[in-house]
Structure formats: C-alpha cells, structure tokens
Short mmCIF file of C-alpha atoms and ligand atoms in Angstrom, two decimals:
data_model
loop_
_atom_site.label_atom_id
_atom_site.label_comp_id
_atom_site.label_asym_id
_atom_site.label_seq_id
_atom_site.Cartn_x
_atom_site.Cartn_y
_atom_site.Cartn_z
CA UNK A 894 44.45 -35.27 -78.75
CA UNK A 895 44.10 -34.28 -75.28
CA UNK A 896 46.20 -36.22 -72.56
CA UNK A 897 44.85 -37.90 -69.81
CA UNK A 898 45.44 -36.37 -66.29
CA UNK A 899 47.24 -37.68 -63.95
CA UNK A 900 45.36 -39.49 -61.33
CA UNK A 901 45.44 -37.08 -58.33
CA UNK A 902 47.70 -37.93 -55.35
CA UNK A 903 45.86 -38.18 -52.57
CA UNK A 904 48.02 -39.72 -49.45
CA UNK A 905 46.57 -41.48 -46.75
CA UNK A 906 44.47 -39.55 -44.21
CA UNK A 907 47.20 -40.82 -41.53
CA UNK A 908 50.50 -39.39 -43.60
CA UNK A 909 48.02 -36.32 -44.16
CA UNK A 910 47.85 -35.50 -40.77
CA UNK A 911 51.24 -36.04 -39.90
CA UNK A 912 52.71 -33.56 -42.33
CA UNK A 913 49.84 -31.12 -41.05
CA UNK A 914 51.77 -31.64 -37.67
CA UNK A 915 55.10 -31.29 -38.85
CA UNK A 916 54.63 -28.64 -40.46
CA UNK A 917 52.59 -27.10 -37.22
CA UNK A 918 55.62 -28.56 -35.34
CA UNK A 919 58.69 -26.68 -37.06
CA UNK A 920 60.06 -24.69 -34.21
CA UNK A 921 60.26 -21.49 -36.36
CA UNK A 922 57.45 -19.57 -36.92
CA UNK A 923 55.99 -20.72 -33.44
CA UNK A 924 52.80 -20.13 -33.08
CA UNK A 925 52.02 -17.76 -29.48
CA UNK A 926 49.30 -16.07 -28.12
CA UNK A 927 49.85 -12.98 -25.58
CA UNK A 928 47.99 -12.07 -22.63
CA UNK A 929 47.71 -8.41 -21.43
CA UNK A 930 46.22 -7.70 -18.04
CA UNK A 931 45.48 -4.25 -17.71
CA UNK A 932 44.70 -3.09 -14.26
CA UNK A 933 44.30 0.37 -12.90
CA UNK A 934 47.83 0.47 -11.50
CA UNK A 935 49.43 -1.95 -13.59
CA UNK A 936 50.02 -3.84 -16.56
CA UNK A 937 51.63 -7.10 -17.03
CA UNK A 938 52.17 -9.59 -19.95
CA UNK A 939 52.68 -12.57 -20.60
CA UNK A 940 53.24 -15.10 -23.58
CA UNK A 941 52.28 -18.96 -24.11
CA UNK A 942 53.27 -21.72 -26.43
CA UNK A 943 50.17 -23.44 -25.46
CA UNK A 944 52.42 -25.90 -23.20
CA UNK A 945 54.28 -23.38 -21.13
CA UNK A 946 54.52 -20.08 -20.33
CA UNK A 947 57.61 -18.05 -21.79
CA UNK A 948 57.68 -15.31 -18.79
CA UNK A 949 58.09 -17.62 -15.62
CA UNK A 950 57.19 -14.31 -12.99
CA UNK A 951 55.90 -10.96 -13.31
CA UNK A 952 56.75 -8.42 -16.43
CA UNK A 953 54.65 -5.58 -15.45
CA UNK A 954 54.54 -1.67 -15.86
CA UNK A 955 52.84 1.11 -14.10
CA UNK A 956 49.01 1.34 -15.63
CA UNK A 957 48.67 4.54 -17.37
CA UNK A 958 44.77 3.67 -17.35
CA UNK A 959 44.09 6.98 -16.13
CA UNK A 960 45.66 8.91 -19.09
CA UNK A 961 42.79 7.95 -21.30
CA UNK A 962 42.88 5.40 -24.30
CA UNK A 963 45.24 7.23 -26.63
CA UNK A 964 47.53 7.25 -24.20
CA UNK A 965 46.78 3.70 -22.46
CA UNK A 966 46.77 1.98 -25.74
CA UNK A 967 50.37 3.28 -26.94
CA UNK A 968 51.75 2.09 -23.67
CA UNK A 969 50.02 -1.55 -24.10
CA UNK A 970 51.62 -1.72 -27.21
CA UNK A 971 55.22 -0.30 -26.72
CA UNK A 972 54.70 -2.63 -23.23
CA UNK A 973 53.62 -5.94 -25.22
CA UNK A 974 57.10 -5.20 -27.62
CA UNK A 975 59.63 -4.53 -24.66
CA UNK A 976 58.30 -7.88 -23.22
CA UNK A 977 58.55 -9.87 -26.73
CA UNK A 978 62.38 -8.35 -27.18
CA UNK A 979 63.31 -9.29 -23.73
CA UNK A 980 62.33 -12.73 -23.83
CA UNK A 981 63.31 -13.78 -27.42
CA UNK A 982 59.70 -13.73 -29.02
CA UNK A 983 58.46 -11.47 -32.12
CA UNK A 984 55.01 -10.44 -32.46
CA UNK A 985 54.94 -12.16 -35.88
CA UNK A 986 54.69 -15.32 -34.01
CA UNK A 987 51.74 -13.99 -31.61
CA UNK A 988 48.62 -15.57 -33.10
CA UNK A 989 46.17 -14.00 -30.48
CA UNK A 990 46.08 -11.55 -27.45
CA UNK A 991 44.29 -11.96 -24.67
CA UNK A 992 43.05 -8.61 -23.25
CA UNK A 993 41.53 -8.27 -19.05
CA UNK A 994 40.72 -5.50 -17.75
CA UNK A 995 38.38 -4.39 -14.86
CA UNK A 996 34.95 -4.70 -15.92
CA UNK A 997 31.88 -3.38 -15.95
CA UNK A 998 32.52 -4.24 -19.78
CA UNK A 999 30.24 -6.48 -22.41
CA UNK A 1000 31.61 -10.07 -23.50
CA UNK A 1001 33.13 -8.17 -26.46
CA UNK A 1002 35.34 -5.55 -24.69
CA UNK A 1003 33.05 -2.52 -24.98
CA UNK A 1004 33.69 -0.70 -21.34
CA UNK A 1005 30.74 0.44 -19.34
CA UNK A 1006 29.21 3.90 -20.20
CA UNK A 1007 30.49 4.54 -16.64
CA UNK A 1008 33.97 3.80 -17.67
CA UNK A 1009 35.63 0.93 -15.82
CA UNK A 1010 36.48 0.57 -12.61
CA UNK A 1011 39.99 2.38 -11.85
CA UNK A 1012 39.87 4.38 -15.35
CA UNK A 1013 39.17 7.15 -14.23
CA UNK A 1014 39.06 9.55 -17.65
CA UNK A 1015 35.86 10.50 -19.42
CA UNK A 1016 37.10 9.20 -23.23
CA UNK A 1017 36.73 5.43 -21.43
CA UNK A 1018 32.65 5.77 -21.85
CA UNK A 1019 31.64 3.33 -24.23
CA UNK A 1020 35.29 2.54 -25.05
CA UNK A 1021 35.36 -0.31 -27.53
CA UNK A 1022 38.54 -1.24 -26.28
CA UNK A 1023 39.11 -5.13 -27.52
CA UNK A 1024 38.96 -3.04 -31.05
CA UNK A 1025 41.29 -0.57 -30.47
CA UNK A 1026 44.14 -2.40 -29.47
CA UNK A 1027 43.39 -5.32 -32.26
CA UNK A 1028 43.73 -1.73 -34.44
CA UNK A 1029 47.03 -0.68 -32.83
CA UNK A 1030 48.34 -3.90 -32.62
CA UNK A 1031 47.62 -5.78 -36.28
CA UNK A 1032 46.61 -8.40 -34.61
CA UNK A 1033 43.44 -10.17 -33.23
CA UNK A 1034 42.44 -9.96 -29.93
CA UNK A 1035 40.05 -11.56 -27.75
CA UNK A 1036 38.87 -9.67 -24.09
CA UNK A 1037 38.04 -11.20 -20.87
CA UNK A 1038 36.96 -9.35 -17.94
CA UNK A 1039 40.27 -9.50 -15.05
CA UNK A 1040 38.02 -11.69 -12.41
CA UNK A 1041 37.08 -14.29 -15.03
CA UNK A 1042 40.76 -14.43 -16.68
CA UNK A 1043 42.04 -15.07 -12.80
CA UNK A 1044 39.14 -17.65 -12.61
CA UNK A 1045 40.35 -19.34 -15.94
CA UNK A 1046 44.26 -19.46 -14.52
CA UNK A 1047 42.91 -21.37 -11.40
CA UNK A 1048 40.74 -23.38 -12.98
CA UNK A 1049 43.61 -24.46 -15.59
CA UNK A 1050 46.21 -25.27 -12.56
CA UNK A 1051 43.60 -27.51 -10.64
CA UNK A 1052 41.94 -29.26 -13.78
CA UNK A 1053 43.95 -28.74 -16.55
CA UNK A 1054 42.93 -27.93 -20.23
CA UNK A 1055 40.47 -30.81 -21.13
CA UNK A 1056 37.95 -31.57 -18.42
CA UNK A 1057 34.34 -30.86 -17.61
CA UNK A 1058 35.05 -29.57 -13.91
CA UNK A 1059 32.91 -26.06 -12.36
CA UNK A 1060 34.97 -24.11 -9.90
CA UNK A 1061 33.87 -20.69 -8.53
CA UNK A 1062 36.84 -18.25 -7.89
CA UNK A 1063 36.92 -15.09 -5.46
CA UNK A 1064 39.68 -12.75 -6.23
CA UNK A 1065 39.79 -10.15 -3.16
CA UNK A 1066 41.45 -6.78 -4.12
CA UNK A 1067 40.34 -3.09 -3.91
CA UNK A 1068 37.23 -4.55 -5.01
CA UNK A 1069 36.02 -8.36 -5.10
CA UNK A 1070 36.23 -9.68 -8.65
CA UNK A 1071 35.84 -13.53 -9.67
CA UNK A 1072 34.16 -16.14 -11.76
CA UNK A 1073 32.55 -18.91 -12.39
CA UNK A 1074 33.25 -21.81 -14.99
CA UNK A 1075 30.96 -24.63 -15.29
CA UNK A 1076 31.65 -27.69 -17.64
CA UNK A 1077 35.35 -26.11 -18.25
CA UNK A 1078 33.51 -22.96 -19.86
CA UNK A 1079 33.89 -19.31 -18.15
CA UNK A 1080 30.42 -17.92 -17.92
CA UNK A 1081 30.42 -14.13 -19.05
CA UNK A 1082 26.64 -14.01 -20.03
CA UNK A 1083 25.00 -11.90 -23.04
CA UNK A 1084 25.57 -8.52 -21.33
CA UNK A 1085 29.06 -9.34 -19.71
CA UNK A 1086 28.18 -9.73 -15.83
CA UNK A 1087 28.38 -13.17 -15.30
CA UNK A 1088 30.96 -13.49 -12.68
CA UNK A 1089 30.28 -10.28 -11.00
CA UNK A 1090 30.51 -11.93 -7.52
CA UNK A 1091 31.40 -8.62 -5.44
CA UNK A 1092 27.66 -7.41 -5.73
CA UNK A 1093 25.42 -10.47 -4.98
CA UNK A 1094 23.96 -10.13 -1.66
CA UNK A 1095 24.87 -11.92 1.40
CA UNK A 1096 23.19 -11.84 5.01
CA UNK A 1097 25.69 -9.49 6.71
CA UNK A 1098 23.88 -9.29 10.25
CA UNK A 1099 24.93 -13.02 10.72
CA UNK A 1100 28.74 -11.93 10.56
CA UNK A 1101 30.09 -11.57 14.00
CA UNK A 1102 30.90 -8.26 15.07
CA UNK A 1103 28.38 -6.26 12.26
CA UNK A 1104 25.13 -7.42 13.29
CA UNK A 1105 24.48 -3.71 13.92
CA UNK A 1106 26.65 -2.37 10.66
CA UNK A 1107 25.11 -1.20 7.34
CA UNK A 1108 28.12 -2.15 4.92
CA UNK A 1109 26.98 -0.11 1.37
CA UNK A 1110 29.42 -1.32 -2.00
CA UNK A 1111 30.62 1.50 -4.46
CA UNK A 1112 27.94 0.23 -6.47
CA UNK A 1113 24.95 1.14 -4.05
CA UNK A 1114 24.21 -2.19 -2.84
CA UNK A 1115 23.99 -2.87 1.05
CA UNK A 1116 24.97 -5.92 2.54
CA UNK A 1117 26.64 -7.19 -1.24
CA UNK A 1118 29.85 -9.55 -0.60
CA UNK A 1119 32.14 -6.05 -2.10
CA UNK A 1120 30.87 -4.75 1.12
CA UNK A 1121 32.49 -6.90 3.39
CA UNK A 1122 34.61 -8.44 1.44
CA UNK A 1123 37.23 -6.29 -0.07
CA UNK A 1124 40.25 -3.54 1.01
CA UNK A 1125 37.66 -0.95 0.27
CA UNK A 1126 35.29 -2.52 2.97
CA UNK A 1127 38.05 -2.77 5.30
CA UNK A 1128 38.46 1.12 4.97
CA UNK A 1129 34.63 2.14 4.96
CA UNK A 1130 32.95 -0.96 7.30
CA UNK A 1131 35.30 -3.46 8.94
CA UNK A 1132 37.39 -0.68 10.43
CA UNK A 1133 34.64 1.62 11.12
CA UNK A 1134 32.57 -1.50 12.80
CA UNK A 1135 36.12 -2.89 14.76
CA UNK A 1136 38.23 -0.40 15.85
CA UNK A 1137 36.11 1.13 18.35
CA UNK A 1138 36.79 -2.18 20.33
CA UNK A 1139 40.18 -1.95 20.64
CA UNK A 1140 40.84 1.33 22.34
CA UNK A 1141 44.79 2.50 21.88
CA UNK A 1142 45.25 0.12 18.93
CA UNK A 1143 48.17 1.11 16.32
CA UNK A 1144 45.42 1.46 13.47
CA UNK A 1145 43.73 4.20 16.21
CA UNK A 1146 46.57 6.58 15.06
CA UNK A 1147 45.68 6.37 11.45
CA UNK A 1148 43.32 9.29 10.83
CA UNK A 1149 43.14 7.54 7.34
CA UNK A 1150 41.38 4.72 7.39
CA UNK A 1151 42.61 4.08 3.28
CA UNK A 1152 46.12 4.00 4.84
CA UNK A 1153 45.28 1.84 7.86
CA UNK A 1154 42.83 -0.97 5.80
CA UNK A 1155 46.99 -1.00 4.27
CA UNK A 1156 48.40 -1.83 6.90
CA UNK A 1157 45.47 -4.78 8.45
CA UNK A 1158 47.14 -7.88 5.94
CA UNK A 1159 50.57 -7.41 7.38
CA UNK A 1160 49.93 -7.07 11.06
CA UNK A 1161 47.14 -10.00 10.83
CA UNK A 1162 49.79 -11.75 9.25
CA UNK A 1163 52.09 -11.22 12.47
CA UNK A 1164 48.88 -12.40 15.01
CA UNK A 1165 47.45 -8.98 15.49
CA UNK A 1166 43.62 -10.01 17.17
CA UNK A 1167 42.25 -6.76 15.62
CA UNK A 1168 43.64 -7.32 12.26
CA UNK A 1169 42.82 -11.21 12.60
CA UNK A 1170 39.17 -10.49 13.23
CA UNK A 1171 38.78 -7.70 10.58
CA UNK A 1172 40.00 -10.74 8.16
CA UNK A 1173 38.06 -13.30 9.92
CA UNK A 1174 34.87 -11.08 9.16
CA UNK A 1175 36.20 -11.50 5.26
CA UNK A 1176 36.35 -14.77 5.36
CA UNK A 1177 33.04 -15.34 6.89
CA UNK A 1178 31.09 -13.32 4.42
CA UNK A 1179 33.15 -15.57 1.84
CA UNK A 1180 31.43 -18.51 3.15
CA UNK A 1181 28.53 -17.16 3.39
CA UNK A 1182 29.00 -15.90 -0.29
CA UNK A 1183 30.42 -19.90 -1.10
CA UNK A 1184 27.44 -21.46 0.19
CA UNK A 1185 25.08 -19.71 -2.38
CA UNK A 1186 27.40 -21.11 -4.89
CA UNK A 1187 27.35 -24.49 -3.26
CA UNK A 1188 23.44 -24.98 -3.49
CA UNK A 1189 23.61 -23.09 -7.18
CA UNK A 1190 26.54 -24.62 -8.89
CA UNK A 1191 27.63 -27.77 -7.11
CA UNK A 1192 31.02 -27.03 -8.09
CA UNK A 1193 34.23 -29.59 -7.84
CA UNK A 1194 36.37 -26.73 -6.57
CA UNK A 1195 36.08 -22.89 -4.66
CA UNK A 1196 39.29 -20.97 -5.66
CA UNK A 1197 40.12 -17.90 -3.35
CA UNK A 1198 42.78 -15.06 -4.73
CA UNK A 1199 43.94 -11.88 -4.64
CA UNK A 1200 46.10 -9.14 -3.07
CA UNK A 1201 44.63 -10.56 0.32
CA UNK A 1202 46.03 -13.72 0.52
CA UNK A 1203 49.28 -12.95 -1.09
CA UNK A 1204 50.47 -14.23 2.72
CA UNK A 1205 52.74 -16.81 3.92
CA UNK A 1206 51.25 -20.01 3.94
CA UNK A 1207 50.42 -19.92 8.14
CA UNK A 1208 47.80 -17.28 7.10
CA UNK A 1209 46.36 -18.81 4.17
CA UNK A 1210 45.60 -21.96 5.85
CA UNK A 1211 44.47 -20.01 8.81
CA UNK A 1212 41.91 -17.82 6.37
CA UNK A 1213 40.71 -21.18 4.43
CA UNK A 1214 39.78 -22.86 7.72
CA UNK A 1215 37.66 -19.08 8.55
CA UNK A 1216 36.02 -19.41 5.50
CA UNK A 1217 34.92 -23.33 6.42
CA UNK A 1218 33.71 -22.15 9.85
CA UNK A 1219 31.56 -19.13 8.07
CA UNK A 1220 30.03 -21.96 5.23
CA UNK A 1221 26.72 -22.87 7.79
CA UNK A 1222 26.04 -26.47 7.82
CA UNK A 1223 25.93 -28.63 4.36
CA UNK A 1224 24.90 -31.31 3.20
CA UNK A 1225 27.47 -34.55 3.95
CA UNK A 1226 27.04 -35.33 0.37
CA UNK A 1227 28.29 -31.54 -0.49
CA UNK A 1228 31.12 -31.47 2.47
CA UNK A 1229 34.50 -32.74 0.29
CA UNK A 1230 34.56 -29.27 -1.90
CA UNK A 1231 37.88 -28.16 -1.37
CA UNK A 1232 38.84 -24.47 -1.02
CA UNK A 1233 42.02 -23.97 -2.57
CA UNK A 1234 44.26 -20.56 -2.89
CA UNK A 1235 45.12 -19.14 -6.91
CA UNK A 1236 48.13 -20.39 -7.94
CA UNK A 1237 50.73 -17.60 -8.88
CA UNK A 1238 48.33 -14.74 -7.70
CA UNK A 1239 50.03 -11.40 -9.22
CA UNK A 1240 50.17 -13.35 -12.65
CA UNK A 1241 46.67 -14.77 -12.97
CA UNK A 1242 45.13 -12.05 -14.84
CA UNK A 1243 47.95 -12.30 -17.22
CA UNK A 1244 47.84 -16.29 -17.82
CA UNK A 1245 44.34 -16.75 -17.60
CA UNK A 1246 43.69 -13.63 -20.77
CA UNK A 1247 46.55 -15.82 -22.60
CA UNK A 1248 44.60 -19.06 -21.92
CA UNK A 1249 41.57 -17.14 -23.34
CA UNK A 1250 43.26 -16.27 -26.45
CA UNK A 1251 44.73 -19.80 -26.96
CA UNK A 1252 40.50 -21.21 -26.62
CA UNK A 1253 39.86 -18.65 -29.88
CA UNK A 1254 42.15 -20.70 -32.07
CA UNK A 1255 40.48 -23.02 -33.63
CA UNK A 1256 43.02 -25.54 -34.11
CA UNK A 1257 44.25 -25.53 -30.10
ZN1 ZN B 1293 28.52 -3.95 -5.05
#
C-alpha cells in the first residue's frame, strides 16, 4: 500500500519573502561589489554594500598601465586584495567588480586596436581586458569606460538610485572624458562611444581670444571640445594663443609649455588674469559644448569634474558662472538647468564602476 504524501508546505508569499530577506540580511557573508578605476597613472578601489561605501577617501596605487597587461593585471589584483585586508572585507563576499578604464574601448571591455589612451604598450591592441581580470580574479566583472563611471557617481549623488533624471557630465583632465545618462541609464552605445564628449565639435572662433587659433585634438579633430577644453589644450592652444599677450609673465619662463599648462590651475586659483582667462576660455567652450546638449538632451542636470576643478570653492563658483556666460541665450523655459561640480572628484571613477557592478545584480 503506498502512503499518501504529505501535502506540500507552501508558506505564505509574505513569510516567503521575508525569510528570502533574512536570509539576504545576515550580516555574514555580505554581499559587495568592487570598483577598480584604472587610469594611466593610477589605480584606486573601492568597495560598496549597496548603501555605503566601505573606503570613505582615496585607496590608490601608481598605474602600472604602461607595463602591459601581464603586468597591469597582477597589480589590479594584488591592489584589489591589499585594499579588502585593510578595510576588513574578503573577496569571497565581492559579488561583482566594476572595471573603468580610459576608453576608446567597446561596451564589453575590449580596448581599441589603438590601445587606450595612456597605455602606452603594444600587447593593449585588442586587449579583452573585462575578461582577463574576471580570469585572474574568479570573479565576474562588468567594465565601464572612466568618463561614464564618473558620470554614473554624479548622477547617483544628485538623483539617487531610483529616478528617471538625464544629466550630462564633463570630466576635464589630460583629456576631456564624460557622459551622458538619460532616464537613469548611462548611454555607452553598440560600439562603446557614447559619451565621448571631448571630440564633438564646437564653434571655437566664437571663444574670445582664439578667433584666429586652429585648436587640433590628439584625435585629429579641429575645433573638437578636447581642443579647448582639456590640460593638453592648455599646453598646445590656450597657451600658445595667450601668452603672447602677456609679455614678462611667470609662464614666459617655462620653455615647456607641458610644465607651465601645470602650473595655470594654481595661479588662476590665486587671481592670476592670464591663468583666469586661459580657464575662462575652458569654460566658454564648455558652454558652448552644454548648449548642444541642452537642445539634444533636455537634461535635469550638467555635472562638471575633473582634475580642473579640484579648487577651492571661490574658483569653482567663479568657473560655473564662466560656463553660464559662454551658454548663448536659451530658451526661459530651458534657463533653471543647474550646473553643479562632481561630488568627491578623485573617487568618482572608483564609485561610479562599483555602482555599475551593483546595476548587474539582478536582485539590487
Ligand atoms: Zn578629439
């Protein structure tokens, strides 16, 4: 005689759910993600439980980018341990890393057959990096080019994680990265340019002071916001274009213009009306640059970042109000959009690849 069986259990969907979430809860295993921003001089990491971040300021190292990918990818991953020890986590609990690096690179983390910017070593060419360091690592990881991971930190500080804002971010450093998230997602686009803001075009000629200039980007382009915009411009067309008016100038003694487009953010910073109107030619071309985005994207918010602005707050106000006197006339209806400055600059890269990892888990 065969017994009956037992009529399954089957709890309420309510009790259900809450024992999902206590066992989700339970502080041990917690459940992390990482994020690794890999620059060409440095890398820095960073960890999230999804509420806060467990490294409050930066945990960097010198980049060894330019060794290659053997040797890059052994220092990401002795880097990524020396931060978990020091700041109680193990990578058991790391569900996710988030990887940024320079692009060009395609959604998926293969680099550019030209290598990416800053790497300078031949093995980068074609580098399917995103699967290398899941390889080295034994565990997945998602990649986000640096611009759009900075994009995703600001965007997270001024809206949070559930909304349906658009915000366009400019990140000004060696060379002008950025991005643009619409409807809360970070456009990357099939091939992986999306976001590439330091080579669209802007009209130059209306920037005072280089209406007779020819400002040419790294990538070819003349008259792209890289060009102006940027502490390469400063060395190869702002300087070039300004110096000339300010015979017996500090900057005049600098026979290397890389060392002296160094020096422009601290004496602007301090008043100096050369390096004031080298920055105030930035910040036009940036609202220049804002007002395409304006009339293309509508957005709630313009974010502005980078090595740059990493001023005292005098300057930063000073530059926003530049920008708003380079935007040419808008609509009333479009006037409100506030410009605002990235939140925790030297660690956006970081936060915003962690935030990318954290948006692959399915159950965040
Ligand atoms: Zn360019």
């Amino acid at each position: 005689m065969e017994l009956a069986q037992p009529p399954a259990i089957i709890p309420p969907l309510a009790s259900l759910k809450k024992h999902l979430e206590s066992i989700t809860m339970q502080p041990n295993p917690r459940k992390l993600v990482a994020g690794v921003d890999l620059g060409g001089t440095a890398v820095n990491y960073t960890f999230f439980d999804g509420s806060n971040f467990l490294i409050e300021g930066l945990c960097e190292h010198p980049s060894l980018a330019r060794q290659g990918p053997e040797v890059c990818l052994g220092q990401m991953a002795d880097g990524l341990k020396l931060a978990a020890d020091r700041h109680n986590v193990s990578l058991s609990e790391v569900a996710v890393v988030g990887l940024g690096t320079p692009g060009p690179a395609s959604a998926n983390g293969i680099l550019s057959t030209r290598g990416s910017t800053n790497f300078v070593h031949a093995a980068w060419s074609g580098f399917d990096i995103r699967g290398a360091l899941a390889q080295k690592l034994g565990v997945p990881v998602v990649y986000i080019n640096d611009g759009n991971a900075g994009a995703l930190w600001g965007h997270y500080v001024l809206f949070g994680r559930e909304n349906q804002a658009t915000s366009i971010s400019a990140i000004i450093g060696t060379g002008l990265g950025g991005g643009v998230i619409v409807d809360n997602q970070v456009l990357k686009g099939p091939h992986g340019f999306a976001g590439e803001l330091g080579h669209v075009l802007i009209p130059w000629q209306r920037i005072p002071g280089l209406e007779n200039s020819r400002p040419v980007c790294n990538c070819g382009r003349l008259g792209d916001l890289e060009s102006v915009c940027s502490l390469t411009a400063l060395e190869k067309s702002l300087l070039p274009a300004f110096l000339p008016k300010y015979p017996g100038h500090e900057l005049t003694k600098q026979s290397d213009l890389r060392k002296a487009a160094r020096l422009v953010r601290s004496l602007a910073e301090k008043g100096d009306p050369l390096a004031r109107e080298l920055f105030a030619a930035q910040a036009h071309a940036l609202g220049l640059f804002f007002d395409q985005m304006i009339n293309t994207f509508d957005p709630d918010a313009l974010i502005v970042g980078g090595g740059a602005i990493e001023t005292g707050p005098e300057f930063q106000q000073w530059f926003i109000s530049e920008i708003r006197s380079g935007l040419p006339p808008q609509w009333q209806e479009q006037g409100g959009i506030p410009i605002h400055i990235m939140p925790n600059g030297d660690t956006a890269g970081a936060r915003g690849a962690a935030l990318e990892a954290l948006r692959s888990l399915p159950s965040r």
